[in-house]
PDB file of C-alpha atoms in Angstrom:
ATOM      1  CA  UNK A 329      14.342  37.129  -7.791  1.00  0.00           C
ATOM      2  CA  UNK A 330      15.191  41.094  -7.963  1.00  0.00           C
ATOM      3  CA  UNK A 331      16.046  42.857 -11.207  1.00  0.00           C
ATOM      4  CA  UNK A 332      19.412  43.406 -10.330  1.00  0.00           C
ATOM      5  CA  UNK A 333      20.440  39.864  -9.324  1.00  0.00           C
ATOM      6  CA  UNK A 334      23.294  38.490 -11.461  1.00  0.00           C
ATOM      7  CA  UNK A 335      22.652  34.924 -13.070  1.00  0.00           C
ATOM      8  CA  UNK A 336      25.413  32.512 -12.013  1.00  0.00           C
ATOM      9  CA  UNK A 337      25.884  30.223 -14.642  1.00  0.00           C
ATOM     10  CA  UNK A 338      27.649  26.646 -13.793  1.00  0.00           C
ATOM     11  CA  UNK A 339      29.726  24.687 -16.637  1.00  0.00           C
ATOM     12  CA  UNK A 340      28.965  21.127 -16.260  1.00  0.00           C
ATOM     13  CA  UNK A 341      32.739  20.464 -16.333  1.00  0.00           C
ATOM     14  CA  UNK A 342      32.415  22.015 -12.878  1.00  0.00           C
ATOM     15  CA  UNK A 343      29.819  19.380 -11.890  1.00  0.00           C
ATOM     16  CA  UNK A 344      31.325  15.891 -10.248  1.00  0.00           C
ATOM     17  CA  UNK A 345      29.534  12.698 -11.452  1.00  0.00           C
ATOM     18  CA  UNK A 346      28.401  10.638  -8.366  1.00  0.00           C
ATOM     19  CA  UNK A 347      27.110   7.155  -8.276  1.00  0.00           C
ATOM     20  CA  UNK A 348      23.255   6.705  -8.091  1.00  0.00           C
ATOM     21  CA  UNK A 349      21.728   5.333  -4.544  1.00  0.00           C
ATOM     22  CA  UNK A 350      18.454   3.261  -5.443  1.00  0.00           C
ATOM     23  CA  UNK A 351      15.684   3.731  -3.206  1.00  0.00           C
ATOM     24  CA  UNK A 352      13.779   0.846  -5.611  1.00  0.00           C
ATOM     25  CA  UNK A 353      16.095  -0.179  -8.165  1.00  0.00           C
ATOM     26  CA  UNK A 354      15.899   0.667 -11.558  1.00  0.00           C
ATOM     27  CA  UNK A 355      12.503   2.513 -10.785  1.00  0.00           C
ATOM     28  CA  UNK A 356      13.292   5.134  -7.937  1.00  0.00           C
ATOM     29  CA  UNK A 357      16.722   6.755  -7.236  1.00  0.00           C
ATOM     30  CA  UNK A 358      17.326   7.786  -3.534  1.00  0.00           C
ATOM     31  CA  UNK A 359      17.129  11.449  -2.546  1.00  0.00           C
ATOM     32  CA  UNK A 360      16.236  12.803  -6.086  1.00  0.00           C
ATOM     33  CA  UNK A 361      12.810  14.133  -7.333  1.00  0.00           C
ATOM     34  CA  UNK A 362      10.469  11.274  -9.084  1.00  0.00           C
ATOM     35  CA  UNK A 363       7.494  11.883 -10.953  1.00  0.00           C
ATOM     36  CA  UNK A 364       4.546   9.647 -11.918  1.00  0.00           C
ATOM     37  CA  UNK A 365       3.081  10.661 -15.099  1.00  0.00           C
ATOM     38  CA  UNK A 366       0.067   9.288 -16.757  1.00  0.00           C
ATOM     39  CA  UNK A 367      -3.421   9.476 -18.134  1.00  0.00           C
ATOM     40  CA  UNK A 368      -6.059   9.363 -15.455  1.00  0.00           C
ATOM     41  CA  UNK A 369      -7.191   6.368 -14.118  1.00  0.00           C
ATOM     42  CA  UNK A 370      -3.998   4.515 -14.438  1.00  0.00           C
ATOM     43  CA  UNK A 371      -3.299   3.954 -10.989  1.00  0.00           C
ATOM     44  CA  UNK A 372      -0.662   6.722 -10.282  1.00  0.00           C
ATOM     45  CA  UNK A 373      -2.038   7.644  -6.784  1.00  0.00           C
ATOM     46  CA  UNK A 374      -2.376   3.616  -5.729  1.00  0.00           C
ATOM     47  CA  UNK A 375       1.113   3.055  -6.899  1.00  0.00           C
ATOM     48  CA  UNK A 376       2.534   5.940  -5.015  1.00  0.00           C
ATOM     49  CA  UNK A 377       0.504   5.442  -1.863  1.00  0.00           C
ATOM     50  CA  UNK A 378       1.371   1.624  -2.040  1.00  0.00           C
ATOM     51  CA  UNK A 379       5.277   2.488  -2.082  1.00  0.00           C
ATOM     52  CA  UNK A 380       4.886   5.279   0.723  1.00  0.00           C
ATOM     53  CA  UNK A 381       2.978   3.187   2.906  1.00  0.00           C
ATOM     54  CA  UNK A 382       5.587  -0.040   2.575  1.00  0.00           C
ATOM     55  CA  UNK A 383       8.459   2.495   2.869  1.00  0.00           C
ATOM     56  CA  UNK A 384       6.930   4.013   6.253  1.00  0.00           C
ATOM     57  CA  UNK A 385       6.455   0.466   7.471  1.00  0.00           C
ATOM     58  CA  UNK A 386      10.284  -0.671   6.502  1.00  0.00           C
ATOM     59  CA  UNK A 387       8.432  -3.348   4.223  1.00  0.00           C
ATOM     60  CA  UNK A 388      10.238  -4.489   1.217  1.00  0.00           C
ATOM     61  CA  UNK A 389       9.130  -3.165  -2.238  1.00  0.00           C
ATOM     62  CA  UNK A 390       8.542  -5.841  -4.992  1.00  0.00           C
ATOM     63  CA  UNK A 391      11.491  -7.928  -6.213  1.00  0.00           C
ATOM     64  CA  UNK A 392      13.701  -6.171  -3.414  1.00  0.00           C
ATOM     65  CA  UNK A 393      15.959  -8.662  -1.153  1.00  0.00           C
ATOM     66  CA  UNK A 394      17.178  -6.083   1.254  1.00  0.00           C
ATOM     67  CA  UNK A 395      14.877  -4.662   4.130  1.00  0.00           C
ATOM     68  CA  UNK A 396      15.159  -0.984   4.893  1.00  0.00           C
ATOM     69  CA  UNK A 397      14.464   0.792   8.188  1.00  0.00           C
ATOM     70  CA  UNK A 398      10.906   2.404   8.082  1.00  0.00           C
ATOM     71  CA  UNK A 399      11.174   6.440   7.064  1.00  0.00           C
ATOM     72  CA  UNK A 400       9.606   9.482   6.285  1.00  0.00           C
ATOM     73  CA  UNK A 401       7.870   9.884   3.094  1.00  0.00           C
ATOM     74  CA  UNK A 402       6.618  13.099   1.614  1.00  0.00           C
ATOM     75  CA  UNK A 403       4.048  12.532  -0.954  1.00  0.00           C
ATOM     76  CA  UNK A 404       2.479  15.830  -3.207  1.00  0.00           C
ATOM     77  CA  UNK A 405      -0.368  15.716  -5.637  1.00  0.00           C
ATOM     78  CA  UNK A 406      -1.905  18.400  -7.578  1.00  0.00           C
TER      79      UNK A 406
END
């Protein structure tokens, strides 16, 4: 950002509420950023890759009834 760029503030009263769509209810909202946090060795990577594998193959996640079409997944780790 340049030094002369004005900061645009938005009041919360200007934000319209919308119903959350779920990728995996009630754990992962659809179209939102989801972060897995925890200590090393707790299985975060295994969980994330298992979910990604199921979604890319169109498989149901645990306790899901409705099937989804295969979808693209972006996985980022640091």
